[in-house]
Amino acid sequence: MTKHITQEALARYSENFNGSPAGRIARDAVMSAGLLKTCLNPMSARKNNHEFSLTIKQGAMTNQKQSGRCWLFAAANVMRSRIIKNYNLENFELSQSYLLFWDKLEKSNWFLENILDTLDEPVGSRLLCHLLSDPVGDGGQWDMMAGLVKKYGVVPKYAMPESAVSGSTREMNRVMTELLRNDACILRRAAGEGDGREKLEEKKALMLQDIYRMLCICLGEPPKTVDMEVRDKKGTLIQETGLTPKEFFQKYVDMDLNDYISLINAPTGDKPFYRRYTVDMLGSVKEGQPVCYINLPIEELKKAAIAQLKDGEPVWFGCDMGPYVNRDTGVMAPDIYDLTDFLQADFPMDKAQRLDYGQSLMTHAMVFQGVNLADGEVPTRWQVENSWGEDSGKKGYYVMSDQWFTEYLYQVVVNKKHLTREQLDLLDTKPIVLKPWDPMGSLA
């Protein structure tokens, strides 16, 4: 067998393609309209309608614009639902820009500390390359958000509104990344020249001062105190002044973040179910809570999410937003595109194989606001609140088929009161440490 593509092989490929009328028809359609638009299955969109037996009323749709802050938007949407419900408001929004500011600063410190902890790593090692690859990207995890809120609190959106940079973070991220990689080079060179940890920490402090200044220029300096000023549905003014951001969170959000647990579904051979996991060198706030998960079969994630929705509380979740999602109809379903029949090609990998071979991982975080239950208990489709504005999906909402949930959802965060005794017992076990580049360390 030859190892290269021969002219004879090319002739066979061409004959095979041109001998199929279906292939030529598909070529004409796709070249004119595009692959996914041509493969759209309207029957899938028809059966995945936007009606649900259980739904939670929420405020106006949010929009992360040209940024990767979905995990912060999703978390802020979960938190604001408590304010809207408890104070009978038509709408309310927390400042995502405020959380972004502190996330960038804490990630910078986390990165520089990791550099100091890996001074013996040679340039080009897999670990150092991983640390340098994306030191302050926009993505994150629920536990990282919890660490930020516990330390810095939250503020209303009007207290720190969006800026041109928060809505389009690419330029800021590029400059910050260049600066931090330069800082890493300086620290490693200084260590090689004999500087001890104390002197290196002094250099790091000055580096963080530069990062803080850059963030103030790009995003504005975060407020130290805020006022609560909003009218409820009856027109009554709710007003309180001079609150610190932590006081605002404690009084108006009133949410014990320690009660919220990350459940994941990673059905790969290296991650047995009913175990607790963490990821080495993943985080942001150094003194914050570690990123930890309980790995469970997918049906147990569904049961926990349904229990929380029935309790009147939305559910933060992470998924792979790339495959089989149609933004026009807002449908997330494995049969929304007829790729197999249209391309006459099979895509047989299961969820575990897609994780193992780099085909799928968590890329986006959103919020469940409802679910449709057949016979009162069996989920058929899920109501999803996205953060891409009202022009995406159905006025910003998506509908996820239960099969899509099984195949492409990786994480839900629920109050521990919705866990079983067996699941709760896992919280007291020592977590298994995954490699920094494990797919379960991906950031939404």
Coordinates of C-alpha atoms in Angstrom, one line a residue:
M1 CA 0.0 0.0 0.0
T2 CA 1.3 3.4 -0.9
K3 CA 1.7 6.0 1.8
H4 CA 0.8 9.0 -0.5
I5 CA -2.2 10.1 -2.5
T6 CA -1.7 8.8 -6.0
Q7 CA -3.1 10.1 -9.3
E8 CA -5.0 6.8 -9.6
A9 CA -6.6 7.4 -6.2
L10 CA -7.6 10.9 -7.1
A11 CA -9.3 9.6 -10.3
R12 CA -11.3 7.1 -8.2
Y13 CA -12.3 9.9 -5.8
S14 CA -13.5 12.1 -8.7
E15 CA -15.4 9.3 -10.4
N16 CA -17.1 8.4 -7.1
F17 CA -18.2 12.0 -6.5
N18 CA -19.3 12.7 -10.1
G19 CA -21.2 9.4 -10.3
S20 CA -23.6 10.5 -7.6
P21 CA -26.3 13.0 -8.6
A22 CA -26.9 13.6 -4.8
G23 CA -23.3 14.7 -4.4
R24 CA -23.6 17.2 -7.3
I25 CA -26.9 18.6 -6.0
A26 CA -25.4 19.0 -2.5
R27 CA -22.4 20.8 -4.0
D28 CA -24.6 23.3 -5.8
A29 CA -26.7 24.0 -2.7
V30 CA -23.9 24.3 -0.3
M31 CA -21.7 26.5 -2.5
S32 CA -24.7 28.8 -2.9
A33 CA -26.1 28.9 0.6
G34 CA -23.5 27.4 3.0
L35 CA -23.2 24.0 4.7
L36 CA -25.3 24.2 7.8
K37 CA -28.0 26.4 6.3
T38 CA -28.5 23.8 3.6
C39 CA -28.5 20.9 6.1
L40 CA -31.0 22.5 8.4
N41 CA -33.7 20.1 9.4
P42 CA -37.0 22.0 9.8
M43 CA -38.7 19.0 11.4
S44 CA -36.3 19.2 14.3
A45 CA -37.1 22.9 14.9
R46 CA -40.8 22.1 14.7
K47 CA -40.8 19.5 17.4
N48 CA -38.4 21.5 19.7
N49 CA -40.9 24.3 20.3
H50 CA -40.4 27.0 23.0
E51 CA -43.1 25.9 25.4
F52 CA -42.3 24.3 28.8
S53 CA -44.4 22.8 31.5
L54 CA -42.2 24.4 34.1
T55 CA -40.6 27.9 33.6
I56 CA -39.2 30.7 35.8
K57 CA -39.9 34.3 35.0
Q58 CA -36.7 36.3 34.5
G59 CA -35.8 39.9 33.6
A60 CA -34.7 41.3 30.3
M61 CA -32.2 39.4 28.1
T62 CA -28.5 40.3 28.7
N63 CA -25.8 40.6 26.0
Q64 CA -22.1 39.8 26.5
K65 CA -21.4 41.2 23.0
Q66 CA -17.9 40.5 21.7
S67 CA -16.5 39.0 24.8
G68 CA -16.1 35.6 26.4
R69 CA -17.8 36.5 29.7
C70 CA -20.6 33.9 29.4
W71 CA -19.8 32.3 32.8
L72 CA -20.0 35.7 34.5
F73 CA -23.2 36.6 32.7
A74 CA -24.8 33.3 33.6
A75 CA -23.8 33.6 37.2
A76 CA -25.0 37.2 37.4
N77 CA -28.3 36.1 35.8
V78 CA -28.7 33.4 38.5
M79 CA -28.0 35.9 41.2
R80 CA -30.2 38.7 39.9
S81 CA -33.2 36.3 39.8
R82 CA -33.2 36.4 43.6
I83 CA -33.3 40.2 43.6
I84 CA -36.1 40.3 41.0
K85 CA -38.1 37.7 42.9
N86 CA -37.6 38.9 46.4
Y87 CA -38.2 42.6 45.7
N88 CA -40.9 42.2 43.1
L89 CA -39.0 43.9 40.3
E90 CA -39.7 44.0 36.6
N91 CA -36.0 43.8 35.8
F92 CA -32.6 44.1 37.4
E93 CA -29.1 43.5 36.2
L94 CA -25.8 43.2 38.0
S95 CA -22.6 44.6 36.7
Q96 CA -20.6 42.0 34.6
S97 CA -17.9 44.7 34.0
Y98 CA -17.3 44.9 37.8
L99 CA -16.7 41.1 38.0
L100 CA -14.6 41.2 34.8
F101 CA -12.2 43.8 36.4
W102 CA -11.5 41.7 39.4
D103 CA -11.3 38.5 37.4
K104 CA -8.6 40.0 35.2
L105 CA -6.6 41.2 38.2
E106 CA -6.9 38.0 40.1
K107 CA -6.0 35.9 37.0
S108 CA -2.9 38.0 36.5
N109 CA -1.8 37.3 40.1
W110 CA -2.7 33.6 39.7
F111 CA -0.6 33.4 36.5
L112 CA 2.4 35.2 38.0
E113 CA 2.3 33.0 41.1
N114 CA 2.2 29.9 38.9
I115 CA 5.2 31.2 37.1
L116 CA 7.0 31.6 40.4
D117 CA 6.0 28.0 41.4
T118 CA 7.4 26.6 38.2
L119 CA 10.8 28.3 37.9
D120 CA 12.5 24.9 37.5
E121 CA 10.4 24.1 34.4
P122 CA 12.4 24.3 31.2
V123 CA 11.2 26.7 28.4
G124 CA 9.2 24.6 26.1
S125 CA 7.9 22.1 28.7
R126 CA 4.2 21.2 28.3
L127 CA 3.4 22.7 31.7
L128 CA 5.0 26.1 31.0
C129 CA 3.5 26.2 27.5
H130 CA 0.1 25.6 29.0
L131 CA 0.5 28.4 31.5
L132 CA 1.7 30.8 28.9
S133 CA -1.0 29.9 26.3
D134 CA -3.8 32.0 27.7
P135 CA -3.0 33.7 31.0
V136 CA -6.0 36.1 31.2
G137 CA -8.6 34.7 28.8
D138 CA -12.2 35.7 29.4
G139 CA -13.4 32.2 30.3
G140 CA -14.0 30.8 33.7
Q141 CA -15.7 28.3 36.0
W142 CA -18.4 28.6 38.7
D143 CA -15.9 28.2 41.6
M144 CA -13.8 31.0 40.1
M145 CA -16.8 33.3 40.1
A146 CA -17.7 32.3 43.7
G147 CA -14.1 33.3 44.8
L148 CA -14.5 36.7 43.1
V149 CA -17.9 37.4 44.7
K150 CA -16.9 36.3 48.2
K151 CA -13.9 38.6 48.0
Y152 CA -15.3 41.6 46.1
G153 CA -19.1 41.3 46.2
V154 CA -21.3 42.5 43.4
V155 CA -22.8 45.9 42.3
P156 CA -25.8 47.0 40.2
K157 CA -25.0 47.4 36.5
Y158 CA -25.7 51.2 36.8
A159 CA -22.9 51.5 39.3
M160 CA -20.3 50.1 36.8
P161 CA -21.8 49.9 33.3
E162 CA -20.4 48.4 30.2
S163 CA -17.6 50.1 28.3
A164 CA -16.3 49.8 24.8
V165 CA -13.6 47.4 26.1
S166 CA -15.8 45.2 28.3
G167 CA -18.1 44.6 25.4
S168 CA -15.1 43.8 23.1
T169 CA -12.2 42.4 25.1
R170 CA -9.9 41.1 22.4
E171 CA -7.6 44.1 22.3
M172 CA -7.3 44.4 26.1
N173 CA -6.6 40.7 26.4
R174 CA -4.0 40.8 23.7
V175 CA -2.1 43.6 25.4
M176 CA -2.5 42.1 28.9
T177 CA -1.2 38.7 27.6
E178 CA 1.9 40.3 26.0
L179 CA 2.6 42.2 29.2
L180 CA 2.2 39.1 31.4
R181 CA 4.3 37.0 29.2
N182 CA 7.0 39.7 29.4
D183 CA 6.6 39.7 33.2
A184 CA 7.1 35.9 33.2
C185 CA 10.2 36.3 31.2
I186 CA 11.5 38.9 33.7
L187 CA 10.8 36.8 36.7
R188 CA 12.4 33.7 35.3
R189 CA 15.5 35.6 34.2
A190 CA 15.7 37.3 37.6
A191 CA 15.4 33.9 39.3
G192 CA 18.2 32.6 37.1
E193 CA 20.4 35.5 38.1
G194 CA 19.9 34.6 41.8
D195 CA 16.9 36.6 43.1
G196 CA 15.1 34.8 45.9
R197 CA 11.4 34.4 46.3
E198 CA 11.1 37.6 48.4
K199 CA 12.6 39.8 45.7
L200 CA 10.6 38.1 43.0
E201 CA 7.4 38.8 45.0
E202 CA 8.4 42.4 45.2
K203 CA 8.8 42.5 41.4
K204 CA 5.4 40.8 41.0
A205 CA 3.7 43.4 43.2
L206 CA 4.9 46.2 40.8
M207 CA 3.7 44.1 37.8
L208 CA 0.2 43.9 39.4
Q209 CA 0.2 47.6 39.9
D210 CA 0.7 48.0 36.2
I211 CA -2.2 45.6 35.5
Y212 CA -4.5 47.5 37.9
R213 CA -3.7 50.7 36.1
M214 CA -4.4 49.2 32.7
L215 CA -7.7 47.8 33.9
C216 CA -8.8 51.2 35.3
I217 CA -8.0 52.8 31.9
C218 CA -9.9 50.1 30.0
L219 CA -12.9 49.4 32.3
G220 CA -12.9 52.2 34.9
E221 CA -12.1 51.8 38.5
P222 CA -14.6 49.7 40.5
P223 CA -16.8 51.6 43.0
K224 CA -16.0 51.2 46.6
T225 CA -19.6 51.9 47.7
V226 CA -22.9 51.7 45.8
D227 CA -26.5 52.7 46.3
M228 CA -29.5 50.5 45.7
E229 CA -32.1 52.6 43.9
V230 CA -34.9 50.8 42.0
R231 CA -38.7 50.8 41.8
D232 CA -40.7 47.6 42.2
K233 CA -43.7 46.7 40.0
K234 CA -46.0 48.8 42.2
G235 CA -43.8 51.9 41.7
T236 CA -42.4 51.9 45.3
L237 CA -38.9 53.2 45.5
I238 CA -36.4 50.8 47.1
Q239 CA -33.5 52.9 48.2
E240 CA -30.4 52.4 50.4
T241 CA -27.1 54.3 50.1
G242 CA -23.5 53.7 51.0
L243 CA -23.3 49.9 50.7
T244 CA -20.0 48.2 50.1
P245 CA -20.2 45.7 47.2
K246 CA -19.9 42.8 49.7
E247 CA -22.8 44.3 51.8
F248 CA -24.8 44.7 48.7
F249 CA -24.4 41.0 47.8
Q250 CA -25.1 39.9 51.4
K251 CA -28.3 41.9 51.7
Y252 CA -29.8 41.9 48.2
V253 CA -28.6 38.7 46.6
D254 CA -28.6 36.8 49.9
M255 CA -27.0 33.7 48.5
D256 CA -24.7 31.3 50.3
L257 CA -22.3 30.4 47.6
N258 CA -20.8 27.6 49.8
D259 CA -24.1 25.7 49.2
Y260 CA -23.6 25.4 45.5
I261 CA -21.9 22.4 44.1
S262 CA -20.6 21.6 40.6
L263 CA -21.7 18.3 39.1
I264 CA -20.1 17.1 35.9
N265 CA -20.6 14.4 33.4
A266 CA -17.3 13.1 32.0
P267 CA -17.9 9.5 31.0
T268 CA -14.3 8.8 30.0
G269 CA -12.3 5.8 31.3
D270 CA -9.9 7.9 33.3
K271 CA -12.6 9.5 35.4
P272 CA -14.8 7.0 37.3
F273 CA -18.2 8.2 38.3
Y274 CA -18.9 9.0 42.0
R275 CA -15.6 10.6 42.5
R276 CA -14.6 14.2 43.3
Y277 CA -12.1 16.0 41.0
T278 CA -10.1 19.1 40.8
V279 CA -7.7 20.5 38.2
D280 CA -4.1 21.3 38.9
M281 CA -3.2 25.0 38.6
L282 CA -6.8 26.1 37.6
G283 CA -8.3 29.1 39.4
S284 CA -8.1 32.8 39.9
V285 CA -8.4 34.0 43.5
K286 CA -5.4 32.5 45.3
E287 CA -7.3 32.4 48.6
G288 CA -10.5 31.4 47.0
Q289 CA -12.3 28.1 46.9
P290 CA -10.7 25.5 44.6
V291 CA -12.4 24.4 41.4
C292 CA -14.0 21.1 42.3
Y293 CA -16.5 18.8 40.7
I294 CA -18.4 15.6 41.4
N295 CA -18.5 13.3 38.4
L296 CA -21.9 11.6 37.9
P297 CA -24.0 9.8 35.3
I298 CA -25.9 12.3 33.1
E299 CA -29.3 11.3 34.5
E300 CA -28.3 12.4 37.9
L301 CA -27.3 15.9 36.6
K302 CA -30.8 16.1 35.1
K303 CA -32.6 15.1 38.3
A304 CA -30.6 17.7 40.3
A305 CA -31.3 20.4 37.8
I306 CA -35.1 19.6 37.7
A307 CA -35.2 19.6 41.5
Q308 CA -33.7 23.1 41.6
L309 CA -36.1 24.4 38.9
K310 CA -39.0 23.0 40.7
D311 CA -37.8 24.9 43.8
G312 CA -38.1 28.1 41.7
E313 CA -34.3 28.7 41.2
P314 CA -32.5 28.8 37.8
V315 CA -29.5 26.6 37.1
W316 CA -26.1 27.6 35.9
F317 CA -24.7 25.1 33.4
G318 CA -21.7 24.6 31.0
C319 CA -21.8 22.9 27.6
D320 CA -20.2 22.7 24.2
M321 CA -22.1 25.4 22.3
G322 CA -20.5 24.5 18.9
P323 CA -22.2 21.3 17.6
Y324 CA -25.8 21.1 16.4
V325 CA -27.0 24.5 17.5
N326 CA -29.1 26.8 15.2
R327 CA -28.9 30.4 16.3
D328 CA -31.9 31.5 14.2
T329 CA -34.4 29.1 15.6
G330 CA -32.7 28.8 19.0
V331 CA -32.8 25.0 18.7
M332 CA -30.0 22.8 20.3
A333 CA -30.7 19.3 19.0
P334 CA -28.5 16.5 17.5
D335 CA -30.8 16.2 14.6
I336 CA -31.1 20.0 13.8
Y337 CA -28.7 19.4 10.9
D338 CA -28.9 16.4 8.5
L339 CA -25.1 16.2 8.1
T340 CA -24.8 12.4 8.0
D341 CA -27.3 12.0 5.1
F342 CA -26.3 15.2 3.3
L343 CA -22.5 14.5 3.3
Q344 CA -22.9 10.7 3.2
A345 CA -20.4 10.6 6.1
D346 CA -20.7 9.0 9.5
F347 CA -19.9 10.8 12.9
P348 CA -20.0 7.8 15.2
M349 CA -18.0 9.0 18.2
D350 CA -19.8 8.9 21.6
K351 CA -19.4 11.5 24.3
A352 CA -16.4 9.9 26.0
Q353 CA -14.6 9.5 22.6
R354 CA -15.3 13.1 21.7
L355 CA -13.7 14.2 25.0
D356 CA -10.7 11.8 24.6
Y357 CA -10.0 12.9 21.0
G358 CA -10.4 16.6 21.4
Q359 CA -13.7 16.9 19.5
S360 CA -15.7 18.4 22.3
L361 CA -15.4 20.1 25.7
M362 CA -17.2 22.8 27.7
T363 CA -17.1 26.1 25.8
H364 CA -20.1 28.1 27.0
A365 CA -22.1 28.7 30.1
M366 CA -25.8 29.6 30.2
V367 CA -28.8 29.3 32.6
F368 CA -31.7 26.8 32.6
Q369 CA -35.0 28.8 33.3
G370 CA -37.4 25.9 32.6
V371 CA -38.0 22.4 31.5
N372 CA -40.7 20.4 29.8
L373 CA -41.6 17.3 31.7
A374 CA -43.6 14.4 30.1
D375 CA -45.8 12.5 32.6
G376 CA -44.6 15.0 35.2
E377 CA -41.1 13.7 35.6
V378 CA -39.4 12.8 32.3
P379 CA -37.6 15.8 30.6
T380 CA -38.1 16.2 26.9
R381 CA -36.6 19.7 26.4
W382 CA -35.0 22.5 28.4
Q383 CA -35.5 26.3 28.4
V384 CA -32.2 28.1 28.1
E385 CA -31.4 31.7 28.9
N386 CA -28.4 32.8 26.8
S387 CA -26.4 36.0 27.0
W388 CA -26.2 36.9 23.3
G389 CA -29.0 39.5 23.3
E390 CA -32.5 39.3 21.9
D391 CA -31.5 38.9 18.3
S392 CA -30.2 35.4 18.9
G393 CA -32.6 32.4 19.3
K394 CA -36.2 33.3 20.2
K395 CA -35.7 36.7 21.8
G396 CA -32.5 35.5 23.4
Y397 CA -33.9 32.1 24.6
Y398 CA -32.9 28.7 23.3
V399 CA -34.5 25.3 23.6
M400 CA -32.3 22.3 24.3
S401 CA -33.5 18.8 23.4
D402 CA -33.0 16.3 26.2
Q403 CA -30.8 14.2 23.8
W404 CA -28.6 17.2 23.3
F405 CA -28.3 17.6 27.1
T406 CA -27.1 14.0 27.2
E407 CA -24.5 14.4 24.5
Y408 CA -23.1 18.0 24.9
L409 CA -23.8 19.2 28.4
Y410 CA -20.9 18.8 30.9
Q411 CA -21.7 20.7 34.1
V412 CA -24.5 21.9 36.2
V413 CA -24.3 23.9 39.5
V414 CA -27.0 23.2 42.1
N415 CA -27.7 23.8 45.7
K416 CA -26.5 20.9 47.8
K417 CA -30.0 20.5 49.3
H418 CA -31.0 18.8 45.9
L419 CA -28.2 16.2 46.2
T420 CA -28.7 12.6 47.5
R421 CA -27.0 11.4 50.6
E422 CA -24.5 9.4 48.5
Q423 CA -23.7 12.5 46.5
L424 CA -23.3 14.7 49.6
D425 CA -20.9 12.2 51.1
L426 CA -18.6 12.7 48.2
L427 CA -18.0 16.3 49.3
D428 CA -16.0 15.0 52.2
T429 CA -13.6 13.0 50.0
K430 CA -10.2 14.1 48.8
P431 CA -10.4 15.2 45.2
I432 CA -8.5 13.5 42.5
V433 CA -6.2 16.0 40.8
L434 CA -6.4 16.2 37.0
K435 CA -3.7 17.5 34.8
P436 CA -3.9 21.3 33.9
W437 CA -4.7 20.5 30.3
D438 CA -7.5 18.0 31.1
P439 CA -10.7 18.7 29.1
M440 CA -12.6 19.1 32.4
G441 CA -10.3 22.1 33.0
S442 CA -11.7 24.0 30.1
L443 CA -13.2 27.4 30.7
A444 CA -16.7 28.5 29.6

